[in-house]
CSV table of C-alpha atoms and ligand atoms in Angstrom, one decimal:
chain,number,residue,atom,x,y,z
A,1,MET,CA,0.0,0.0,0.0
A,2,LYS,CA,1.4,3.4,-1.1
A,3,ILE,CA,1.2,6.4,1.2
A,4,LEU,CA,2.0,10.0,0.0
A,5,LEU,CA,3.8,12.2,2.5
A,6,THR,CA,3.8,15.8,1.4
A,7,GLY,CA,6.7,17.5,3.2
A,8,GLY,CA,8.0,14.0,4.0
A,9,ALA,CA,11.6,15.2,4.2
A,10,GLY,CA,10.8,17.4,7.2
A,11,TYR,CA,11.2,16.6,10.9
A,12,ILE,CA,7.9,14.9,11.6
A,13,GLY,CA,7.5,13.7,8.0
A,14,SER,CA,10.8,11.8,8.0
A,15,HIS,CA,10.1,10.1,11.3
A,16,THR,CA,6.6,9.1,10.0
A,17,CYS,CA,8.3,7.8,6.8
A,18,VAL,CA,10.6,5.5,8.8
A,19,GLU,CA,7.7,4.1,10.8
A,20,LEU,CA,5.6,3.5,7.7
A,21,LEU,CA,8.5,1.8,5.9
A,22,ASP,CA,9.2,-0.4,9.0
A,23,GLN,CA,5.5,-1.4,8.9
A,24,GLY,CA,5.8,-2.5,5.3
A,25,TYR,CA,4.1,0.5,3.6
A,26,GLU,CA,5.5,2.0,0.4
A,27,VAL,CA,6.2,5.7,0.7
A,28,VAL,CA,6.1,8.5,-1.9
A,29,ILE,CA,7.5,11.8,-0.7
A,30,ALA,CA,6.6,15.1,-2.3
A,31,ASP,CA,8.9,17.8,-1.1
A,32,ASN,CA,10.3,21.0,-2.6
A,33,PHE,CA,13.1,21.0,0.1
A,34,ASP,CA,12.2,24.6,0.9
A,35,ASN,CA,12.6,23.8,4.6
A,36,SER,CA,14.3,20.4,4.6
A,37,SER,CA,17.3,18.5,3.3
A,38,LYS,CA,17.7,15.9,0.6
A,39,LYS,CA,20.2,14.1,3.0
A,40,VAL,CA,17.2,12.9,4.9
A,41,LEU,CA,16.5,10.4,2.1
A,42,ASP,CA,19.9,8.7,2.5
A,43,ARG,CA,19.4,8.6,6.3
A,44,ILE,CA,16.0,7.0,5.9
A,45,LYS,CA,17.6,4.3,3.7
A,46,LYS,CA,20.3,3.7,6.3
A,47,ILE,CA,17.7,3.2,9.0
A,48,THR,CA,15.2,1.1,7.1
A,49,GLY,CA,17.2,-0.4,4.2
A,50,LYS,CA,14.4,0.9,1.9
A,51,ASN,CA,14.1,3.6,-0.7
A,52,VAL,CA,11.3,6.0,-1.0
A,53,ILE,CA,9.8,7.4,-4.3
A,54,LEU,CA,10.7,11.1,-4.4
A,55,TYR,CA,8.8,13.8,-6.3
A,56,GLU,CA,10.7,17.1,-5.9
A,57,ILE,CA,7.7,19.3,-6.4
A,58,ASP,CA,5.7,22.2,-4.9
A,59,VAL,CA,2.4,20.8,-3.8
A,60,LYS,CA,0.6,24.0,-4.8
A,61,ASP,CA,1.4,23.1,-8.4
A,62,LYS,CA,-1.7,21.1,-9.7
A,63,MET,CA,0.0,19.8,-12.8
A,64,ASP,CA,2.9,18.3,-10.8
A,65,VAL,CA,0.5,16.8,-8.2
A,66,ASP,CA,-1.8,15.4,-11.0
A,67,LYS,CA,1.3,13.8,-12.6
A,68,LEU,CA,2.2,12.2,-9.2
A,69,PHE,CA,-1.3,10.7,-8.8
A,70,ASP,CA,-1.3,9.6,-12.5
A,71,GLU,CA,1.9,7.7,-11.9
A,72,GLN,CA,1.5,6.4,-8.3
A,73,LYS,CA,-1.4,4.5,-7.0
A,74,ILE,CA,-1.8,6.3,-3.7
A,75,GLU,CA,-4.1,4.9,-0.9
A,76,ALA,CA,-3.8,7.8,1.5
A,77,VAL,CA,-2.1,11.2,1.8
A,78,ILE,CA,-0.5,12.6,5.0
A,79,HIS,CA,-0.1,16.4,4.4
A,80,PHE,CA,2.9,17.7,6.3
A,81,ALA,CA,4.0,20.3,3.8
A,82,GLY,CA,3.6,23.9,5.1
A,83,PHE,CA,5.3,26.9,6.6
A,84,LYS,CA,5.4,26.6,10.4
A,85,ALA,CA,7.2,29.5,12.0
A,86,VAL,CA,4.7,31.5,14.2
A,87,GLY,CA,6.8,34.7,14.2
A,88,GLU,CA,7.3,34.6,10.4
A,89,SER,CA,3.6,34.1,9.9
A,90,CYS,CA,3.0,37.4,11.7
A,91,ALA,CA,5.4,39.2,9.4
A,92,PHE,CA,4.2,37.5,6.2
A,93,PRO,CA,0.6,36.4,6.7
A,94,VAL,CA,-0.3,36.4,3.0
A,95,LYS,CA,2.7,34.1,2.2
A,96,TYR,CA,1.5,31.7,4.9
A,97,TYR,CA,-2.1,31.6,3.7
A,98,ARG,CA,-1.1,31.3,0.1
A,99,ASN,CA,1.2,28.3,0.8
A,100,ASN,CA,-0.5,26.6,3.7
A,101,VAL,CA,-4.0,26.7,2.2
A,102,ASP,CA,-3.3,26.4,-1.5
A,103,THR,CA,-1.4,23.2,-0.9
A,104,THR,CA,-4.5,21.6,0.7
A,105,LEU,CA,-6.9,22.8,-2.0
A,106,THR,CA,-4.6,21.5,-4.8
A,107,LEU,CA,-4.4,18.1,-3.0
A,108,LEU,CA,-8.1,17.9,-2.5
A,109,GLU,CA,-8.9,18.7,-6.2
A,110,SER,CA,-6.3,16.2,-7.5
A,111,MET,CA,-7.3,13.5,-5.0
A,112,LYS,CA,-10.9,13.8,-6.1
A,113,GLU,CA,-10.0,13.5,-9.8
A,114,HIS,CA,-7.8,10.4,-9.0
A,115,ASN,CA,-10.2,8.7,-6.6
A,116,VAL,CA,-7.8,9.1,-3.6
A,117,ASN,CA,-10.1,9.2,-0.6
A,118,ASN,CA,-8.0,9.2,2.6
A,119,PHE,CA,-6.4,12.4,4.0
A,120,VAL,CA,-4.5,12.8,7.3
A,121,PHE,CA,-3.7,16.5,8.1
A,122,SER,CA,-0.8,17.8,10.1
A,123,SER,CA,-2.6,20.4,12.3
A,124,SER,CA,-1.4,22.0,15.5
A,125,ALA,CA,-2.5,22.6,19.1
A,126,THR,CA,-1.8,26.2,18.4
A,127,VAL,CA,-5.3,26.3,16.9
A,128,TYR,CA,-6.6,26.3,20.5
A,129,GLY,CA,-5.0,29.7,21.2
A,130,ILE,CA,-5.1,30.9,24.8
A,131,PRO,CA,-7.1,28.1,26.5
A,132,GLU,CA,-9.8,28.8,29.0
A,133,SER,CA,-8.7,25.7,30.9
A,134,VAL,CA,-6.3,22.8,30.6
A,135,PRO,CA,-6.0,20.0,29.6
A,136,LEU,CA,-7.1,20.8,26.0
A,137,GLN,CA,-9.9,18.7,24.6
A,138,GLU,CA,-11.0,18.4,21.0
A,139,TRP,CA,-14.5,19.9,21.7
A,140,MET,CA,-13.0,23.1,23.0
A,141,LYS,CA,-13.5,26.2,20.9
A,142,PRO,CA,-10.4,27.2,18.8
A,143,GLY,CA,-9.0,30.6,19.5
A,144,CYS,CA,-6.0,31.1,17.1
A,145,ILE,CA,-3.8,34.0,18.0
A,146,ASN,CA,-1.5,34.1,15.1
A,147,PRO,CA,-1.7,33.7,11.3
A,148,TYR,CA,0.1,30.3,11.4
A,149,GLY,CA,-2.5,28.9,13.7
A,150,ARG,CA,-5.3,30.4,11.6
A,151,THR,CA,-3.9,28.7,8.5
A,152,LYS,CA,-4.1,25.4,10.3
A,153,TYR,CA,-7.6,26.1,11.5
A,154,VAL,CA,-8.8,27.2,8.0
A,155,ASN,CA,-7.4,24.0,6.6
A,156,GLU,CA,-9.4,22.0,9.3
A,157,LEU,CA,-12.6,23.8,8.2
A,158,ILE,CA,-11.9,23.2,4.5
A,159,LEU,CA,-11.2,19.5,5.1
A,160,LYS,CA,-14.3,19.1,7.3
A,161,ASP,CA,-16.5,20.8,4.6
A,162,ALA,CA,-14.9,18.6,1.9
A,163,ALA,CA,-15.6,15.4,3.9
A,164,ASP,CA,-19.2,16.5,4.6
A,165,ALA,CA,-19.7,17.0,0.8
A,166,ASP,CA,-18.1,13.8,-0.3
A,167,GLU,CA,-19.3,10.5,1.2
A,168,ASN,CA,-16.1,8.8,-0.1
A,169,LEU,CA,-13.7,11.1,1.6
A,170,SER,CA,-12.1,10.2,5.0
A,171,VAL,CA,-10.3,12.9,6.9
A,172,VAL,CA,-8.3,12.7,10.1
A,173,LEU,CA,-7.1,16.0,11.7
A,174,LEU,CA,-4.1,15.7,14.1
A,175,ARG,CA,-3.4,18.5,16.5
A,176,TYR,CA,0.2,18.1,17.6
A,177,PHE,CA,1.5,19.5,20.9
A,178,ASN,CA,5.2,20.0,21.3
A,179,PRO,CA,7.2,17.4,19.3
A,180,ILE,CA,10.9,16.9,20.5
A,181,GLY,CA,13.4,14.0,20.4
A,182,ALA,CA,14.7,12.0,17.4
A,183,HIS,CA,14.9,8.5,16.1
A,184,LYS,CA,17.1,6.4,18.4
A,185,SER,CA,19.7,6.0,15.6
A,186,GLY,CA,20.5,9.7,15.7
A,187,LEU,CA,20.4,9.7,11.9
A,188,ILE,CA,17.3,11.9,11.6
A,189,GLY,CA,16.2,14.7,13.8
A,190,GLU,CA,15.2,18.4,14.1
A,191,SER,CA,17.4,20.7,12.0
A,192,PRO,CA,16.1,24.2,12.3
A,193,SER,CA,17.7,26.9,10.1
A,194,GLY,CA,19.3,29.8,11.9
A,195,ILE,CA,18.7,30.4,15.7
A,196,PRO,CA,16.1,27.9,16.9
A,197,ASN,CA,12.8,29.3,18.0
A,198,ASN,CA,11.8,26.2,19.9
A,199,LEU,CA,13.1,25.2,23.3
A,200,MET,CA,14.7,21.7,22.8
A,201,PRO,CA,16.7,22.6,19.7
A,202,TYR,CA,17.9,25.7,21.5
A,203,ILE,CA,19.0,23.6,24.5
A,204,THR,CA,20.8,21.0,22.3
A,205,GLN,CA,22.7,23.8,20.5
A,206,VAL,CA,23.8,25.2,23.8
A,207,ALA,CA,24.9,21.6,24.8
A,208,VAL,CA,26.9,21.2,21.6
A,209,GLY,CA,28.5,24.6,22.0
A,210,LYS,CA,26.9,26.4,19.1
A,211,LEU,CA,25.0,28.8,21.4
A,212,GLU,CA,26.3,30.2,24.7
A,213,GLN,CA,23.3,29.9,27.0
A,214,LEU,CA,19.6,29.4,27.1
A,215,GLY,CA,17.3,32.4,27.6
A,216,ILE,CA,14.3,31.3,29.6
A,217,PHE,CA,11.4,33.5,28.5
A,218,GLY,CA,9.8,34.5,31.8
A,219,ASP,CA,9.8,32.9,35.3
A,220,ASP,CA,6.7,34.8,36.6
A,221,TYR,CA,3.9,32.7,35.0
A,222,GLU,CA,1.2,31.2,37.2
A,223,THR,CA,2.9,27.8,37.1
A,224,ARG,CA,4.6,25.7,39.7
A,225,ASP,CA,8.1,27.2,39.1
A,226,GLY,CA,7.0,30.3,37.1
A,227,THR,CA,8.2,29.0,33.7
A,228,GLY,CA,6.0,28.0,30.8
A,229,VAL,CA,4.4,24.5,30.9
A,230,ARG,CA,4.0,22.5,27.6
A,231,ASP,CA,3.1,19.0,26.5
A,232,TYR,CA,6.3,17.6,25.0
A,233,ILE,CA,5.8,14.5,22.9
A,234,HIS,CA,8.5,12.3,21.5
A,235,VAL,CA,8.5,12.7,17.7
A,236,VAL,CA,8.5,8.8,17.3
A,237,ASP,CA,5.4,8.6,19.4
A,238,LEU,CA,3.9,11.3,17.2
A,239,ALA,CA,5.0,9.5,14.0
A,240,LYS,CA,3.3,6.3,15.3
A,241,GLY,CA,0.1,8.3,15.8
A,242,HIS,CA,0.1,8.9,12.1
A,243,LEU,CA,0.1,5.2,11.3
A,244,LYS,CA,-2.9,4.8,13.6
A,245,ALA,CA,-4.5,7.8,11.8
A,246,ILE,CA,-4.0,6.1,8.5
A,247,GLU,CA,-5.6,2.9,9.8
A,248,TYR,CA,-8.5,4.9,11.2
A,249,ALA,CA,-9.0,6.8,7.9
A,250,LEU,CA,-9.0,3.6,5.9
A,251,SER,CA,-11.8,2.1,8.1
A,252,HIS,CA,-14.0,5.2,8.6
A,253,LYS,CA,-15.6,8.0,6.5
A,254,GLY,CA,-16.2,11.6,7.5
A,255,CYS,CA,-13.8,13.9,9.4
A,256,GLU,CA,-12.4,13.3,12.9
A,257,LEU,CA,-10.1,15.4,15.0
A,258,PHE,CA,-7.5,14.1,17.6
A,259,ASN,CA,-5.0,15.7,20.0
A,260,LEU,CA,-1.6,14.0,19.8
A,261,GLY,CA,0.0,14.8,23.1
A,262,THR,CA,1.1,12.9,26.2
A,263,GLY,CA,-1.3,14.6,28.6
A,264,THR,CA,1.6,15.6,30.9
A,265,GLY,CA,2.8,19.2,31.1
A,266,TYR,CA,6.5,20.0,31.9
A,267,SER,CA,7.9,23.4,32.6
A,268,VAL,CA,11.0,24.9,30.9
A,269,LEU,CA,13.0,24.3,34.1
A,270,ASP,CA,11.7,20.7,34.2
A,271,ILE,CA,13.1,20.2,30.7
A,272,VAL,CA,16.4,21.9,31.5
A,273,LYS,CA,16.9,19.7,34.6
A,274,ALA,CA,15.7,16.5,32.8
A,275,PHE,CA,18.1,17.2,29.9
A,276,GLU,CA,21.0,17.8,32.3
A,277,LYS,CA,20.3,14.6,34.2
A,278,ALA,CA,19.7,12.4,31.2
A,279,ASN,CA,22.9,13.5,29.4
A,280,ASP,CA,25.1,14.6,32.3
A,281,ILE,CA,25.6,18.1,30.7
A,282,LYS,CA,25.2,21.5,32.3
A,283,ILE,CA,22.9,23.9,30.5
A,284,PRO,CA,23.7,27.5,31.5
A,285,TYR,CA,20.6,29.8,31.3
A,286,THR,CA,19.5,33.3,32.1
A,287,ILE,CA,15.9,34.5,32.8
A,288,LYS,CA,14.6,36.9,30.1
A,289,PRO,CA,11.4,38.8,29.7
A,290,ARG,CA,8.3,36.9,28.5
A,291,ARG,CA,8.1,36.2,24.8
A,292,ALA,CA,5.1,37.9,23.0
A,293,GLY,CA,2.3,35.4,22.4
A,294,ASP,CA,3.5,32.8,25.0
A,295,ILE,CA,1.0,31.4,27.4
A,296,ALA,CA,1.5,29.9,30.9
A,297,GLU,CA,0.2,26.4,30.7
A,298,PHE,CA,-0.7,24.2,27.7
A,299,TYR,CA,-1.1,20.4,27.6
A,300,ALA,CA,-3.4,17.9,26.0
A,301,ASP,CA,-6.1,15.5,27.1
A,302,PRO,CA,-5.1,12.6,24.8
A,303,LYS,CA,-8.0,10.3,25.9
A,304,LYS,CA,-9.8,10.5,22.5
A,305,ALA,CA,-6.8,9.4,20.5
A,306,ASN,CA,-5.9,6.8,23.2
A,307,LYS,CA,-9.3,5.2,22.9
A,308,GLU,CA,-10.4,5.7,19.2
A,309,LEU,CA,-7.0,5.4,17.6
A,310,ASN,CA,-5.7,2.8,20.1
A,311,TRP,CA,-2.6,5.0,20.3
A,312,HIS,CA,-0.5,5.6,23.5
A,313,THR,CA,2.8,7.4,23.9
A,314,GLU,CA,5.6,5.1,25.1
A,315,ASN,CA,8.6,7.4,25.4
A,316,THR,CA,9.5,9.2,28.7
A,317,LEU,CA,10.9,12.7,29.2
A,318,GLU,CA,14.3,11.1,29.7
A,319,ASP,CA,14.0,9.3,26.3
A,320,MET,CA,13.1,12.6,24.7
A,321,CYS,CA,16.1,14.4,26.2
A,322,ARG,CA,18.5,11.6,25.5
A,323,ASP,CA,17.4,11.1,21.9
A,324,SER,CA,17.4,14.9,21.2
A,325,TRP,CA,21.0,15.0,22.4
A,326,ASN,CA,22.0,11.8,20.6
A,327,TRP,CA,20.9,13.4,17.3
A,328,GLN,CA,22.5,16.8,18.0
A,329,LYS,CA,25.9,15.5,19.1
A,330,LYS,CA,26.1,13.3,16.0
A,331,ASN,CA,25.0,16.2,13.8
A,332,PRO,CA,26.3,19.4,15.4
A,333,ASN,CA,25.1,21.3,12.3
A,334,GLY,CA,22.0,19.3,11.6
A,335,TYR,CA,21.8,18.2,8.0
A,336,GLU,CA,24.1,21.1,6.8
B,1,LIG,C1,8.2,26.1,24.7
B,1,LIG,C2,8.4,26.8,26.0
B,1,LIG,C3,8.7,29.1,25.8
B,1,LIG,C4,12.5,28.8,23.5
B,1,LIG,C5,5.6,26.3,19.3
B,1,LIG,C6,4.6,26.8,18.3
B,1,LIG,C7,3.6,25.8,18.0
B,1,LIG,C8,4.2,24.5,17.7
B,1,LIG,C9,5.2,24.0,18.7
B,1,LIG,C10,4.0,24.1,15.3
B,1,LIG,C11,7.7,28.1,26.1
B,1,LIG,C12,10.0,28.5,26.3
B,1,LIG,C13,11.4,28.5,24.2
B,1,LIG,C14,13.6,29.5,24.2
B,1,LIG,C15,12.2,29.5,26.2
B,1,LIG,N1,4.8,24.5,16.4
B,1,LIG,N2,11.2,28.9,25.5
B,1,LIG,N3,13.4,29.8,25.6
B,1,LIG,O1,5.8,28.1,21.8
B,1,LIG,O2,5.0,26.1,23.0
B,1,LIG,O3,5.0,26.1,20.5
B,1,LIG,O4,6.2,25.1,18.8
B,1,LIG,O5,2.9,23.7,15.2
B,1,LIG,O6,2.8,26.3,16.9
B,1,LIG,O7,4.0,28.0,18.9
B,1,LIG,O8,7.1,25.9,21.7
B,1,LIG,O9,9.5,25.3,22.0
B,1,LIG,O10,8.9,27.7,21.3
B,1,LIG,O11,8.4,27.0,23.6
B,1,LIG,O12,12.1,29.8,27.4
B,1,LIG,O13,14.7,29.8,23.7
B,1,LIG,O14,9.8,27.1,26.1
B,1,LIG,O15,8.5,30.4,26.4
B,1,LIG,O16,7.3,28.2,27.5
B,1,LIG,P1,5.7,26.6,21.8
B,1,LIG,P2,8.6,26.5,22.1
């Protein structure tokens, strides 16, 4: 069975590709390498011993997407491709809407014409915005607070409407919380360009000596130690959630939404201490002012995915810290 991964050379896409190949699926990757590296393909081969079928295309381009579906019998699509930097989305909202929404519309049109009826969408917990309460549950009202989150929510609405209008179409929407970690081999991992925005890649770059010290954005939040609390999920657990989503899409119709998180919140200081303990490395830090747009506490209620997808996270915080470091120390400059 062939699965198309758009943006499959990216951080979550590549880890999902490995899990699919290990489970015996065939994988087609459509990626323009706008925000990923071709080296990932060799690394996937090293890990799994298998090749993927690559289409170096922009998924907004209907002719290229039509050609892919003409040539490849695709059973399901996992749509990872998209811009994902919150700050950049505030500076360039039109670029974000054009890219993140047009890709989905092009895929839906071409899938309809080629009788491809299963769509798994890479959404984000950022759709919830500033929560009225935690843990976050799927029925809660979205409250996007940035253009990136709004492009994800607009995609969710488009996909829901498409599924409501087409009895053959099965859609699964996955809202990710905070993915960190890497495949145990250390051959694939998170490779942000420039100074990392996210916490764990910043920590690992301090650990490897590329950055001097961590700046902790605020220690005066209403949390147990004053620093921000998030639901960190191992990227391999997240990847395995996509395999369950594929199985669910193949055996259901309509549109269903799931949180993919652990259900446990950890503070920034928890992460720093866990990283230091797991890897026996000191992470120097300084307290900085709060970052605009940050919230105090944010973590998932994963019960719906646990039950309906029969999916449970297996990796501990120690695993996440150890695997993050294993990737970074073997690849100090990421895929560069
Ligand atoms: C985590 C915590 C920061 C960096 C973002 C996106 C979200 C999703 C996941 C795509 C917060 C603190 C961070 C640093 C710090 N991406 N921090 N110093 O903001 O929860 O979510 O990534 O879907 O859309 O918003 O993740 O890793 O940036 O921050 O103190 O140098 O670490 O304040 O409390 P975030 P993050």
